[in-house]
Amino acid sequence: MLFAFSVAPSGGEGAGASVHEAVAAAIRIVRESGIPHRTDSMFTTLEGEWDECMDVIKRATEAVGEYGTRVSLVLKADIRPGYSGELTGKLERLEKALDGEG
């Protein structure tokens, strides 16, 4: 299963407050989990089983909550039993299709 999530605090210090420290706290939890993941400028995607991924997302969300009075969480899941390696597999299939091989 793939879980893409984005988490950010609000209601913190000042109108122009940056969220990079809060996001770093969340990503630290993701990295320490050992779960395969990829982070880009918009989302972090985890690949694993339901319970292990949701535990990491919950802990990352709680960590971000330390930086504001509210937390915004966006979550998308691709639940496809019996498949693994999709963190890279989907991209490989896309590249093949773009090259006219798929």
CSV table of N, CA, C and O in Angstrom, one decimal:
chain,number,residue,atom,x,y,z
A,1,MET,N,0.8,-1.2,0.0
A,1,MET,CA,0.0,0.0,0.0
A,1,MET,C,0.9,1.2,0.0
A,1,MET,O,1.9,1.3,0.6
A,2,LEU,N,0.4,2.3,-0.7
A,2,LEU,CA,1.1,3.6,-0.7
A,2,LEU,C,0.2,4.6,0.0
A,2,LEU,O,-1.0,4.6,-0.1
A,3,PHE,N,0.8,5.4,0.9
A,3,PHE,CA,0.1,6.4,1.6
A,3,PHE,C,0.9,7.7,1.4
A,3,PHE,O,2.1,7.8,1.8
A,4,ALA,N,0.3,8.7,0.7
A,4,ALA,CA,0.9,10.0,0.5
A,4,ALA,C,0.2,10.9,1.5
A,4,ALA,O,-1.0,11.0,1.6
A,5,PHE,N,1.1,11.7,2.2
A,5,PHE,CA,0.5,12.6,3.2
A,5,PHE,C,1.3,13.9,3.2
A,5,PHE,O,2.5,14.0,2.9
A,6,SER,N,0.6,14.9,3.6
A,6,SER,CA,1.1,16.3,3.8
A,6,SER,C,0.6,16.8,5.1
A,6,SER,O,-0.7,16.7,5.4
A,7,VAL,N,1.4,17.3,6.0
A,7,VAL,CA,1.0,17.7,7.3
A,7,VAL,C,1.6,19.1,7.6
A,7,VAL,O,2.8,19.3,7.3
A,8,ALA,N,0.8,20.0,8.1
A,8,ALA,CA,1.4,21.3,8.4
A,8,ALA,C,0.6,22.0,9.6
A,8,ALA,O,-0.6,21.7,9.7
A,9,PRO,N,1.3,22.7,10.4
A,9,PRO,CA,0.6,23.4,11.5
A,9,PRO,C,0.0,24.7,11.1
A,9,PRO,O,0.4,25.2,10.0
A,10,SER,N,-0.9,25.2,11.8
A,10,SER,CA,-1.4,26.6,11.7
A,10,SER,C,-1.7,27.1,13.1
A,10,SER,O,-1.7,26.4,14.0
A,11,GLY,N,-1.8,28.4,13.1
A,11,GLY,CA,-2.1,29.1,14.4
A,11,GLY,C,-0.8,29.2,15.2
A,11,GLY,O,-0.9,29.4,16.5
A,12,GLY,N,0.3,29.2,14.6
A,12,GLY,CA,1.6,29.4,15.3
A,12,GLY,C,2.0,30.8,15.4
A,12,GLY,O,1.2,31.7,15.2
A,13,GLU,N,3.2,31.1,15.8
A,13,GLU,CA,3.8,32.4,16.0
A,13,GLU,C,3.8,33.2,14.7
A,13,GLU,O,4.4,32.9,13.8
A,14,GLY,N,3.1,34.3,14.7
A,14,GLY,CA,3.2,35.3,13.6
A,14,GLY,C,2.6,34.8,12.3
A,14,GLY,O,2.5,33.6,12.0
A,15,ALA,N,2.0,35.8,11.5
A,15,ALA,CA,1.4,35.5,10.2
A,15,ALA,C,2.3,34.9,9.2
A,15,ALA,O,1.9,34.1,8.3
A,16,GLY,N,3.6,35.2,9.2
A,16,GLY,CA,4.5,34.8,8.2
A,16,GLY,C,5.4,33.6,8.7
A,16,GLY,O,6.4,33.3,8.1
A,17,ALA,N,5.0,33.0,9.7
A,17,ALA,CA,5.8,31.9,10.3
A,17,ALA,C,6.0,30.8,9.3
A,17,ALA,O,5.1,30.4,8.6
A,18,SER,N,7.2,30.3,9.2
A,18,SER,CA,7.6,29.2,8.3
A,18,SER,C,7.2,27.9,9.0
A,18,SER,O,7.2,27.8,10.2
A,19,VAL,N,7.0,26.9,8.2
A,19,VAL,CA,6.6,25.6,8.7
A,19,VAL,C,7.7,24.6,8.6
A,19,VAL,O,7.6,23.4,8.9
A,20,HIS,N,8.9,25.0,8.2
A,20,HIS,CA,10.0,24.0,7.9
A,20,HIS,C,10.4,23.2,9.1
A,20,HIS,O,10.8,22.1,9.0
A,21,GLU,N,10.5,23.9,10.3
A,21,GLU,CA,10.9,23.1,11.5
A,21,GLU,C,9.8,22.0,11.8
A,21,GLU,O,10.2,20.9,12.2
A,22,ALA,N,8.6,22.4,11.7
A,22,ALA,CA,7.5,21.4,11.9
A,22,ALA,C,7.6,20.2,11.0
A,22,ALA,O,7.4,19.1,11.3
A,23,VAL,N,7.8,20.6,9.7
A,23,VAL,CA,7.9,19.5,8.7
A,23,VAL,C,9.1,18.6,9.0
A,23,VAL,O,9.0,17.4,8.8
A,24,ALA,N,10.2,19.3,9.4
A,24,ALA,CA,11.4,18.5,9.7
A,24,ALA,C,11.1,17.5,10.8
A,24,ALA,O,11.6,16.4,10.8
A,25,ALA,N,10.3,17.9,11.8
A,25,ALA,CA,10.0,17.0,12.9
A,25,ALA,C,9.2,15.8,12.4
A,25,ALA,O,9.4,14.7,12.9
A,26,ALA,N,8.3,16.1,11.5
A,26,ALA,CA,7.5,15.0,10.9
A,26,ALA,C,8.4,14.0,10.1
A,26,ALA,O,8.3,12.8,10.2
A,27,ILE,N,9.2,14.6,9.3
A,27,ILE,CA,10.1,13.8,8.4
A,27,ILE,C,11.1,13.0,9.2
A,27,ILE,O,11.4,11.8,8.9
A,28,ARG,N,11.5,13.5,10.3
A,28,ARG,CA,12.4,12.8,11.2
A,28,ARG,C,11.8,11.5,11.7
A,28,ARG,O,12.4,10.4,11.7
A,29,ILE,N,10.5,11.6,12.0
A,29,ILE,CA,9.8,10.4,12.5
A,29,ILE,C,9.6,9.4,11.3
A,29,ILE,O,9.8,8.2,11.5
A,30,VAL,N,9.4,9.9,10.1
A,30,VAL,CA,9.3,9.0,9.0
A,30,VAL,C,10.6,8.3,8.7
A,30,VAL,O,10.6,7.0,8.6
A,31,ARG,N,11.7,9.0,8.7
A,31,ARG,CA,13.0,8.4,8.5
A,31,ARG,C,13.4,7.4,9.6
A,31,ARG,O,13.9,6.3,9.3
A,32,GLU,N,13.1,7.7,10.8
A,32,GLU,CA,13.4,6.8,11.9
A,32,GLU,C,12.6,5.5,11.9
A,32,GLU,O,13.0,4.5,12.5
A,33,SER,N,11.4,5.6,11.2
A,33,SER,CA,10.5,4.4,11.2
A,33,SER,C,11.1,3.2,10.4
A,33,SER,O,10.8,2.1,10.6
A,34,GLY,N,12.0,3.6,9.4
A,34,GLY,CA,12.6,2.5,8.6
A,34,GLY,C,11.6,2.1,7.4
A,34,GLY,O,12.0,1.2,6.6
A,35,ILE,N,10.5,2.7,7.3
A,35,ILE,CA,9.5,2.3,6.3
A,35,ILE,C,10.0,3.0,5.0
A,35,ILE,O,10.5,4.1,5.0
A,36,PRO,N,10.0,2.3,3.8
A,36,PRO,CA,10.3,2.9,2.6
A,36,PRO,C,9.5,4.1,2.3
A,36,PRO,O,8.3,4.1,2.5
A,37,HIS,N,10.1,5.2,1.9
A,37,HIS,CA,9.4,6.5,1.7
A,37,HIS,C,10.1,7.3,0.7
A,37,HIS,O,11.3,7.1,0.3
A,38,ARG,N,9.4,8.3,0.3
A,38,ARG,CA,10.0,9.4,-0.6
A,38,ARG,C,9.3,10.7,-0.2
A,38,ARG,O,8.1,10.7,-0.1
A,39,THR,N,10.1,11.7,-0.1
A,39,THR,CA,9.6,13.0,0.2
A,39,THR,C,9.9,14.0,-1.0
A,39,THR,O,11.0,14.0,-1.5
A,40,ASP,N,8.9,14.7,-1.4
A,40,ASP,CA,9.1,15.8,-2.4
A,40,ASP,C,8.5,17.1,-1.8
A,40,ASP,O,8.2,17.2,-0.6
A,41,SER,N,8.4,18.1,-2.6
A,41,SER,CA,8.0,19.4,-2.1
A,41,SER,C,6.6,19.5,-1.6
A,41,SER,O,6.2,20.5,-0.9
A,42,MET,N,5.8,18.5,-2.0
A,42,MET,CA,4.4,18.6,-1.6
A,42,MET,C,3.9,17.5,-0.7
A,42,MET,O,3.1,17.7,0.2
A,43,PHE,N,4.5,16.3,-0.8
A,43,PHE,CA,4.0,15.1,0.0
A,43,PHE,C,5.1,14.2,0.4
A,43,PHE,O,6.2,14.3,-0.2
A,44,THR,N,4.9,13.4,1.4
A,44,THR,CA,5.7,12.3,1.7
A,44,THR,C,4.9,11.0,1.4
A,44,THR,O,3.8,10.9,1.9
A,45,THR,N,5.5,10.1,0.7
A,45,THR,CA,4.8,8.8,0.4
A,45,THR,C,5.5,7.7,1.1
A,45,THR,O,6.7,7.6,1.1
A,46,LEU,N,4.7,6.9,1.8
A,46,LEU,CA,5.2,5.7,2.5
A,46,LEU,C,4.7,4.5,1.8
A,46,LEU,O,3.6,4.5,1.2
A,47,GLU,N,5.5,3.4,1.9
A,47,GLU,CA,5.0,2.1,1.3
A,47,GLU,C,5.1,1.1,2.4
A,47,GLU,O,6.2,0.9,3.0
A,48,GLY,N,4.0,0.5,2.7
A,48,GLY,CA,4.0,-0.6,3.8
A,48,GLY,C,2.6,-1.0,4.1
A,48,GLY,O,1.7,-0.8,3.3
A,49,GLU,N,2.5,-1.7,5.2
A,49,GLU,CA,1.2,-2.2,5.6
A,49,GLU,C,0.4,-1.1,6.3
A,49,GLU,O,0.9,-0.1,6.9
A,50,TRP,N,-0.9,-1.2,6.3
A,50,TRP,CA,-1.9,-0.3,6.9
A,50,TRP,C,-1.5,0.2,8.2
A,50,TRP,O,-1.3,1.4,8.5
A,51,ASP,N,-1.4,-0.7,9.2
A,51,ASP,CA,-1.1,-0.3,10.6
A,51,ASP,C,0.2,0.4,10.8
A,51,ASP,O,0.3,1.4,11.5
A,52,GLU,N,1.3,-0.1,10.2
A,52,GLU,CA,2.6,0.5,10.4
A,52,GLU,C,2.6,1.9,9.7
A,52,GLU,O,3.2,2.8,10.3
A,53,CYS,N,2.1,2.1,8.6
A,53,CYS,CA,2.1,3.4,7.9
A,53,CYS,C,1.2,4.4,8.7
A,53,CYS,O,1.6,5.6,8.9
A,54,MET,N,0.0,4.0,9.1
A,54,MET,CA,-0.9,4.9,9.8
A,54,MET,C,-0.3,5.3,11.1
A,54,MET,O,-0.5,6.4,11.6
A,55,ASP,N,0.4,4.4,11.8
A,55,ASP,CA,1.1,4.7,13.0
A,55,ASP,C,2.1,5.9,12.8
A,55,ASP,O,2.2,6.8,13.6
A,56,VAL,N,2.9,5.7,11.7
A,56,VAL,CA,3.9,6.8,11.4
A,56,VAL,C,3.2,8.1,11.1
A,56,VAL,O,3.7,9.2,11.6
A,57,ILE,N,2.2,8.0,10.3
A,57,ILE,CA,1.5,9.3,9.9
A,57,ILE,C,0.9,9.9,11.2
A,57,ILE,O,0.9,11.1,11.4
A,58,LYS,N,0.3,9.1,12.1
A,58,LYS,CA,-0.2,9.7,13.3
A,58,LYS,C,0.9,10.3,14.2
A,58,LYS,O,0.7,11.5,14.6
A,59,ARG,N,2.0,9.7,14.3
A,59,ARG,CA,3.1,10.2,15.1
A,59,ARG,C,3.7,11.5,14.5
A,59,ARG,O,4.0,12.5,15.2
A,60,ALA,N,3.8,11.5,13.2
A,60,ALA,CA,4.2,12.7,12.4
A,60,ALA,C,3.3,13.9,12.6
A,60,ALA,O,3.7,15.0,12.8
A,61,THR,N,2.0,13.6,12.6
A,61,THR,CA,1.0,14.6,12.8
A,61,THR,C,1.0,15.2,14.2
A,61,THR,O,0.9,16.4,14.4
A,62,GLU,N,1.2,14.3,15.2
A,62,GLU,CA,1.3,14.7,16.6
A,62,GLU,C,2.5,15.6,16.7
A,62,GLU,O,2.5,16.6,17.5
A,63,ALA,N,3.6,15.3,16.1
A,63,ALA,CA,4.9,16.1,16.2
A,63,ALA,C,4.7,17.5,15.6
A,63,ALA,O,5.1,18.5,16.2
A,64,VAL,N,4.0,17.6,14.5
A,64,VAL,CA,3.7,18.9,13.9
A,64,VAL,C,2.8,19.7,14.8
A,64,VAL,O,2.9,20.9,14.8
A,65,GLY,N,1.9,19.0,15.5
A,65,GLY,CA,1.0,19.7,16.4
A,65,GLY,C,1.7,20.5,17.5
A,65,GLY,O,1.1,21.5,18.1
A,66,GLU,N,2.9,20.2,17.8
A,66,GLU,CA,3.7,21.0,18.7
A,66,GLU,C,4.0,22.4,18.2
A,66,GLU,O,4.5,23.2,19.0
A,67,TYR,N,3.8,22.7,17.0
A,67,TYR,CA,4.2,23.9,16.4
A,67,TYR,C,3.0,24.9,16.1
A,67,TYR,O,3.2,25.9,15.5
A,68,GLY,N,1.9,24.5,16.5
A,68,GLY,CA,0.7,25.4,16.2
A,68,GLY,C,-0.5,24.9,17.1
A,68,GLY,O,-0.4,23.9,17.8
A,69,THR,N,-1.6,25.6,16.9
A,69,THR,CA,-2.8,25.3,17.6
A,69,THR,C,-3.7,24.3,16.9
A,69,THR,O,-4.6,23.8,17.4
A,70,ARG,N,-3.4,24.2,15.6
A,70,ARG,CA,-4.1,23.3,14.7
A,70,ARG,C,-3.2,22.6,13.7
A,70,ARG,O,-2.1,23.1,13.5
A,71,VAL,N,-3.6,21.5,13.2
A,71,VAL,CA,-2.8,20.7,12.2
A,71,VAL,C,-3.7,20.4,11.0
A,71,VAL,O,-4.9,19.9,11.2
A,72,SER,N,-3.2,20.6,9.8
A,72,SER,CA,-3.9,20.2,8.6
A,72,SER,C,-3.2,19.0,8.1
A,72,SER,O,-2.0,18.9,7.9
A,73,LEU,N,-4.0,17.9,7.8
A,73,LEU,CA,-3.4,16.7,7.3
A,73,LEU,C,-4.2,16.3,6.0
A,73,LEU,O,-5.4,16.2,6.0
A,74,VAL,N,-3.4,16.1,5.0
A,74,VAL,CA,-4.0,15.6,3.7
A,74,VAL,C,-3.4,14.2,3.5
A,74,VAL,O,-2.2,14.0,3.6
A,75,LEU,N,-4.3,13.3,3.2
A,75,LEU,CA,-3.9,11.9,3.1
A,75,LEU,C,-4.5,11.2,1.9
A,75,LEU,O,-5.7,11.4,1.7
A,76,LYS,N,-3.7,10.5,1.1
A,76,LYS,CA,-4.2,9.8,0.0
A,76,LYS,C,-3.6,8.4,0.1
A,76,LYS,O,-2.4,8.2,0.4
A,77,ALA,N,-4.4,7.3,-0.2
A,77,ALA,CA,-3.9,6.0,-0.1
A,77,ALA,C,-4.2,5.2,-1.4
A,77,ALA,O,-5.3,5.4,-2.0
A,78,ASP,N,-3.3,4.4,-1.8
A,78,ASP,CA,-3.4,3.4,-2.9
A,78,ASP,C,-3.4,2.1,-2.3
A,78,ASP,O,-2.3,1.6,-2.0
A,79,ILE,N,-4.5,1.5,-2.1
A,79,ILE,CA,-4.6,0.2,-1.4
A,79,ILE,C,-4.8,-0.9,-2.4
A,79,ILE,O,-5.8,-1.0,-3.0
A,80,ARG,N,-3.7,-1.7,-2.6
A,80,ARG,CA,-3.6,-2.7,-3.7
A,80,ARG,C,-3.0,-3.9,-3.1
A,80,ARG,O,-1.8,-4.1,-3.2
A,81,PRO,N,-3.8,-4.8,-2.4
A,81,PRO,CA,-3.2,-6.0,-1.8
A,81,PRO,C,-2.4,-6.8,-2.8
A,81,PRO,O,-2.8,-7.0,-4.0
A,82,GLY,N,-1.4,-7.4,-2.3
A,82,GLY,CA,-0.5,-8.3,-3.1
A,82,GLY,C,0.6,-7.6,-3.9
A,82,GLY,O,1.3,-8.3,-4.6
A,83,TYR,N,0.6,-6.3,-3.9
A,83,TYR,CA,1.7,-5.6,-4.6
A,83,TYR,C,2.7,-5.0,-3.6
A,83,TYR,O,2.3,-4.5,-2.6
A,84,SER,N,3.9,-5.0,-4.0
A,84,SER,CA,5.0,-4.3,-3.3
A,84,SER,C,5.9,-3.7,-4.3
A,84,SER,O,5.9,-4.0,-5.5
A,85,GLY,N,6.8,-2.8,-3.8
A,85,GLY,CA,7.7,-2.1,-4.7
A,85,GLY,C,7.1,-1.1,-5.6
A,85,GLY,O,7.7,-0.6,-6.6
A,86,GLU,N,5.9,-0.6,-5.2
A,86,GLU,CA,5.2,0.3,-6.0
A,86,GLU,C,5.7,1.8,-5.9
A,86,GLU,O,5.4,2.6,-6.7
A,87,LEU,N,6.5,2.0,-4.8
A,87,LEU,CA,7.0,3.3,-4.6
A,87,LEU,C,7.9,3.7,-5.9
A,87,LEU,O,7.8,4.9,-6.3
A,88,THR,N,8.6,2.8,-6.4
A,88,THR,CA,9.3,3.0,-7.6
A,88,THR,C,8.7,2.3,-8.9
A,88,THR,O,8.8,2.8,-10.0
A,89,GLY,N,7.9,1.3,-8.7
A,89,GLY,CA,7.3,0.5,-9.8
A,89,GLY,C,6.4,1.4,-10.6
A,89,GLY,O,6.4,1.3,-11.8
A,90,LYS,N,5.6,2.2,-10.0
A,90,LYS,CA,4.6,3.1,-10.7
A,90,LYS,C,5.4,4.0,-11.6
A,90,LYS,O,5.0,4.3,-12.7
A,91,LEU,N,6.5,4.6,-11.1
A,91,LEU,CA,7.2,5.6,-11.9
A,91,LEU,C,7.9,4.9,-13.0
A,91,LEU,O,8.0,5.4,-14.1
A,92,GLU,N,8.4,3.7,-12.8
A,92,GLU,CA,9.1,2.9,-13.9
A,92,GLU,C,8.1,2.6,-15.0
A,92,GLU,O,8.5,2.8,-16.2
A,93,ARG,N,6.9,2.2,-14.7
A,93,ARG,CA,5.9,2.0,-15.7
A,93,ARG,C,5.5,3.2,-16.4
A,93,ARG,O,5.3,3.2,-17.6
A,94,LEU,N,5.4,4.3,-15.7
A,94,LEU,CA,5.1,5.6,-16.4
A,94,LEU,C,6.2,6.0,-17.4
A,94,LEU,O,5.9,6.4,-18.5
A,95,GLU,N,7.5,5.9,-17.0
A,95,GLU,CA,8.6,6.2,-17.9
A,95,GLU,C,8.6,5.3,-19.1
A,95,GLU,O,8.8,5.8,-20.2
A,96,LYS,N,8.3,4.1,-18.9
A,96,LYS,CA,8.2,3.2,-20.1
A,96,LYS,C,7.1,3.6,-21.0
A,96,LYS,O,7.2,3.6,-22.3
A,97,ALA,N,5.9,4.0,-20.5
A,97,ALA,CA,4.8,4.5,-21.3
A,97,ALA,C,5.2,5.7,-22.0
A,97,ALA,O,4.9,5.9,-23.2
A,98,LEU,N,5.9,6.6,-21.4
A,98,LEU,CA,6.3,7.9,-22.0
A,98,LEU,C,7.3,7.6,-23.1
A,98,LEU,O,7.4,8.3,-24.1
A,99,ASP,N,8.1,6.6,-23.0
A,99,ASP,CA,9.1,6.2,-24.0
A,99,ASP,C,8.5,5.4,-25.1
A,99,ASP,O,9.2,4.9,-26.0
A,100,GLY,N,7.2,5.1,-25.0
A,100,GLY,CA,6.5,4.3,-26.0
A,100,GLY,C,6.7,2.8,-25.9
A,100,GLY,O,6.4,2.0,-26.8
A,101,GLU,N,7.2,2.4,-24.7
A,101,GLU,CA,7.5,1.0,-24.5
A,101,GLU,C,6.4,0.2,-23.8
A,101,GLU,O,6.4,-0.9,-23.6
A,102,GLY,N,5.4,1.0,-23.2
A,102,GLY,CA,4.4,0.4,-22.4
A,102,GLY,C,3.1,0.3,-23.0
A,102,GLY,O,2.2,-0.3,-22.8
